[in-house]
PDB file of C-alpha atoms in Angstrom:
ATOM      1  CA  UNK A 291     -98.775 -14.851  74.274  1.00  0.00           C
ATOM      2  CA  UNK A 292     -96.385 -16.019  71.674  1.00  0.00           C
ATOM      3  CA  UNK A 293     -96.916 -19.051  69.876  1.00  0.00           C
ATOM      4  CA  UNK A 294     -94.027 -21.448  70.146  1.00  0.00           C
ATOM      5  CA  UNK A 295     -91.197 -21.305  67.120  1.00  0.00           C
ATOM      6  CA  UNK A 296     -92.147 -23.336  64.473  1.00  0.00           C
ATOM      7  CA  UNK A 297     -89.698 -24.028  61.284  1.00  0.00           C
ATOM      8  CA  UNK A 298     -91.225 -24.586  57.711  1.00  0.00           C
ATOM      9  CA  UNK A 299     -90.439 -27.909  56.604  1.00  0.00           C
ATOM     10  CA  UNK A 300     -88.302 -27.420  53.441  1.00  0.00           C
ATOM     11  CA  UNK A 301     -86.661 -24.900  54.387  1.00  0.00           C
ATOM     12  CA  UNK A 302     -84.668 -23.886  57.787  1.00  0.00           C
ATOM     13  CA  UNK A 303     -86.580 -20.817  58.246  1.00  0.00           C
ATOM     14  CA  UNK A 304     -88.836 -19.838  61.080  1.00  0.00           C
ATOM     15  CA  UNK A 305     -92.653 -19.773  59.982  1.00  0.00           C
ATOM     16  CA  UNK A 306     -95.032 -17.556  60.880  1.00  0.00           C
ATOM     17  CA  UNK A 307     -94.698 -13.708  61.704  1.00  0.00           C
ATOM     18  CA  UNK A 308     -93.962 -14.071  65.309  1.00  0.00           C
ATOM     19  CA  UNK A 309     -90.234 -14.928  65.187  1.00  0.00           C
ATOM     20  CA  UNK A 310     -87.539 -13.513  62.950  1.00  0.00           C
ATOM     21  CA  UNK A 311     -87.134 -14.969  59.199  1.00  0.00           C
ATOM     22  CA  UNK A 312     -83.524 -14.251  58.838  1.00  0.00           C
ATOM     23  CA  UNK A 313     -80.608 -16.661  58.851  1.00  0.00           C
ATOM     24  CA  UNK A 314     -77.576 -16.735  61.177  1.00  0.00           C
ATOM     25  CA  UNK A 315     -74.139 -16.603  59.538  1.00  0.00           C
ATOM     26  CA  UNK A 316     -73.939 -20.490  60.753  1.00  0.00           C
ATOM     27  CA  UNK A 317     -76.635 -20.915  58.463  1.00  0.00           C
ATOM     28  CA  UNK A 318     -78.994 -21.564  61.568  1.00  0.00           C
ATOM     29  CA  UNK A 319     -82.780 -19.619  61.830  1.00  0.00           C
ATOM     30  CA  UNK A 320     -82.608 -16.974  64.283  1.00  0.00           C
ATOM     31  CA  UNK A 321     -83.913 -17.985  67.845  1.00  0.00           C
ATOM     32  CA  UNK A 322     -85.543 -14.234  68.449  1.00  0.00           C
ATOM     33  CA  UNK A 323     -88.849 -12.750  68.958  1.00  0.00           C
ATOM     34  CA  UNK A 324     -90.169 -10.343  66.080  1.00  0.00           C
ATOM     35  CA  UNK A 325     -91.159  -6.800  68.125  1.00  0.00           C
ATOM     36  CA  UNK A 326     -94.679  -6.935  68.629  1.00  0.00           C
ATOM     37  CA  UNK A 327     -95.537  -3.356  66.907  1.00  0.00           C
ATOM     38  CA  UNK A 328     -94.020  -3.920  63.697  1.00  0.00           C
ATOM     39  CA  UNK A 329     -94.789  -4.961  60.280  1.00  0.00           C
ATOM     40  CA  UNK A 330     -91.160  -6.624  59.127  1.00  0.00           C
ATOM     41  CA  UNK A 331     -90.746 -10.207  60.721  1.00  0.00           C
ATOM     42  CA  UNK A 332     -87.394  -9.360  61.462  1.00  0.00           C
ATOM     43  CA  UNK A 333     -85.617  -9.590  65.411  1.00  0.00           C
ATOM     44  CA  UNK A 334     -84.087  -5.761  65.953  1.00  0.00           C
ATOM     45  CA  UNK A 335     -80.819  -7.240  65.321  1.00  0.00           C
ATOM     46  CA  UNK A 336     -81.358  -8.161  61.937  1.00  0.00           C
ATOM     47  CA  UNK A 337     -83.548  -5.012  61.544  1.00  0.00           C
ATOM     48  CA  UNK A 338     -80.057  -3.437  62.178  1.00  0.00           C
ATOM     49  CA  UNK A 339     -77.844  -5.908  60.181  1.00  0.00           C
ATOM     50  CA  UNK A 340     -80.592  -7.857  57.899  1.00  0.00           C
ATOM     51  CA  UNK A 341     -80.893 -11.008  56.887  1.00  0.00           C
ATOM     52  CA  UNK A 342     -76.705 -12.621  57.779  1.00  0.00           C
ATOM     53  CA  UNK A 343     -77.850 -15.325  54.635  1.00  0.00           C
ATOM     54  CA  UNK A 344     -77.251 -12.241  52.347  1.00  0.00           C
ATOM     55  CA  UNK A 345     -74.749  -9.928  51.703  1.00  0.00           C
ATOM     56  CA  UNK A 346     -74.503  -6.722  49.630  1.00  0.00           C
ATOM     57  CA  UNK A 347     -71.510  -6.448  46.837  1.00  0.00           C
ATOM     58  CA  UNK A 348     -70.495  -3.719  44.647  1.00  0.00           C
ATOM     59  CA  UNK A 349     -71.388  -5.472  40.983  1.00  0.00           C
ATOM     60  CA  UNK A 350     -67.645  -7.221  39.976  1.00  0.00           C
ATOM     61  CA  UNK A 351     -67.274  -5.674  36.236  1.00  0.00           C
ATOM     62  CA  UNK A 352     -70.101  -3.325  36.064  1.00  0.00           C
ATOM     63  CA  UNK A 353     -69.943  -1.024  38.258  1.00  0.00           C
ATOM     64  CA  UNK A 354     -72.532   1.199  36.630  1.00  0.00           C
ATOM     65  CA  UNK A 355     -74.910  -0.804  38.421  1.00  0.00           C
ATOM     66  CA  UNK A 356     -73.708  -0.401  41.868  1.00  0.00           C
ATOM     67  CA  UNK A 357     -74.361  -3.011  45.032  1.00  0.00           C
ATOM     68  CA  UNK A 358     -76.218  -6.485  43.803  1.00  0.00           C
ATOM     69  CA  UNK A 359     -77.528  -8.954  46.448  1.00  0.00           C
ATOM     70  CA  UNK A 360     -75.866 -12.113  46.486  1.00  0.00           C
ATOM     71  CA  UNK A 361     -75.986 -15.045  48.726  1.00  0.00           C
ATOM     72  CA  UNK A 362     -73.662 -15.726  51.277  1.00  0.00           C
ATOM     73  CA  UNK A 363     -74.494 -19.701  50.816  1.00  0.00           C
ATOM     74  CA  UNK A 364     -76.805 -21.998  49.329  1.00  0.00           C
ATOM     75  CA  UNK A 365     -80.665 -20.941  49.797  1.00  0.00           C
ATOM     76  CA  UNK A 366     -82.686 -23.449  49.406  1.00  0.00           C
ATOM     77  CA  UNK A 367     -86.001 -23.782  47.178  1.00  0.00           C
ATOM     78  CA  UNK A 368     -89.001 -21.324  48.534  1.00  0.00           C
ATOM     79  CA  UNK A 369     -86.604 -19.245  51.526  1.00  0.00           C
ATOM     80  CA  UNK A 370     -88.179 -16.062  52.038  1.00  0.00           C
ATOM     81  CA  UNK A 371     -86.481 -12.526  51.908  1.00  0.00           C
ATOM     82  CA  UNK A 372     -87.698  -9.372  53.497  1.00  0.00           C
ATOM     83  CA  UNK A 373     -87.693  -6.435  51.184  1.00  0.00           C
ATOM     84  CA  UNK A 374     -88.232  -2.993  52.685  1.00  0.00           C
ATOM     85  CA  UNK A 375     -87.702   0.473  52.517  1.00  0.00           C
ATOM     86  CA  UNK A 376     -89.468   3.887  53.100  1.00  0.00           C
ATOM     87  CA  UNK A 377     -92.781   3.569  50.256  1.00  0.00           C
ATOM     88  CA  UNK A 378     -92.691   6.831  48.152  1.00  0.00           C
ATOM     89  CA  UNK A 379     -93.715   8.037  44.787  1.00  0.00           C
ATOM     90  CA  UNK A 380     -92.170   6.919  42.011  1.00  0.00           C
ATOM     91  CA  UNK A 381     -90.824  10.267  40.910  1.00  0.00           C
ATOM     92  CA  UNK A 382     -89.719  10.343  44.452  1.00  0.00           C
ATOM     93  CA  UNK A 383     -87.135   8.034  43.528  1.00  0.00           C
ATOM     94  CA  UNK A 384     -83.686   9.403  43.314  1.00  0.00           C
ATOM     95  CA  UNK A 385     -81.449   8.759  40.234  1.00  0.00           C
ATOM     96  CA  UNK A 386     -80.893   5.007  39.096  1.00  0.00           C
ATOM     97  CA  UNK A 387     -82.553   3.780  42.110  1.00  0.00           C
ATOM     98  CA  UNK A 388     -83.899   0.096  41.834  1.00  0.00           C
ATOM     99  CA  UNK A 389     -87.368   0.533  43.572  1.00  0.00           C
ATOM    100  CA  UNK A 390     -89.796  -1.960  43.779  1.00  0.00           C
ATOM    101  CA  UNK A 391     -93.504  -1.297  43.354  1.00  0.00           C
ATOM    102  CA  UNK A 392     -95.687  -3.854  44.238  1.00  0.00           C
ATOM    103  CA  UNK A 393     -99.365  -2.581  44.212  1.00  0.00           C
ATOM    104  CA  UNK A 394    -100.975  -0.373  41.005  1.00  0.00           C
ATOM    105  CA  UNK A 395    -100.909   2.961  42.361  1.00  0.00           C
ATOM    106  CA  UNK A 396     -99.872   2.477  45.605  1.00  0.00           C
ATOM    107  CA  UNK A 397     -96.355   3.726  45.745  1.00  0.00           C
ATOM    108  CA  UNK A 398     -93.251   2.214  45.409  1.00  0.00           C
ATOM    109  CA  UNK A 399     -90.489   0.953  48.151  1.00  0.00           C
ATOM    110  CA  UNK A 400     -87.617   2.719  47.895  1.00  0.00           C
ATOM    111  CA  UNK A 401     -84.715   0.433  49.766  1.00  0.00           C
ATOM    112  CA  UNK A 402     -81.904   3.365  49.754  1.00  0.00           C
ATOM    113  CA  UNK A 403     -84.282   6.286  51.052  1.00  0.00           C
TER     114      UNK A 403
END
């Protein structure tokens, strides 16, 4: 059985890994159910789209770097992001890729790959 949605109090953002974490593009929490075999508290729509409170850019005047992450609106103070990819090696890394690595030798997420 699901517990029933909850919201953290600061900030309009579902709690808990039950239901998803993303934001609507009104700004609103998203109303769905998080799959119950996954990992990512994410609905499968915003596994598809991600979170609608962010939006990826190509960098404005250097685009050596590529796509940043910016925000679509105001986040507030403490809102929680999802980051995930496929977790490889380091050298398994392609290029300039901007991996994060989060444990000491446990492999880095890639979020391109």
């Amino acid at each position: 059985q699901t517990p029933p949605r909850a919201v953290r109090k600061k900030v309009k953002q579902n709690k808990g890994n039950r239901w998803c974490w993303a934001t609507t593009l009104n700004g609103e929490p998203c109303e769905q159910k998080v799959p119950k075999d996954t990992n990512i508290p994410f609905c499968p729509h915003h596994l598809e789209v991600g979170d609608e409170a962010l939006i990826t850019l190509d960098h404005p005047t250097n685009h050596a770097v590529g796509k940043i992450l910016v925000a679509r609106f105001d986040l507030p103070k403490g809102y929680k992001m999802v980051y995930w990819g496929r977790r490889v090696r380091w050298r398994g890394c392609k290029g300039q890729d901007r991996a994060m690595s989060f444990l000491q030798n446990g492999g880095v997420i890639d979020p391109v790959g």
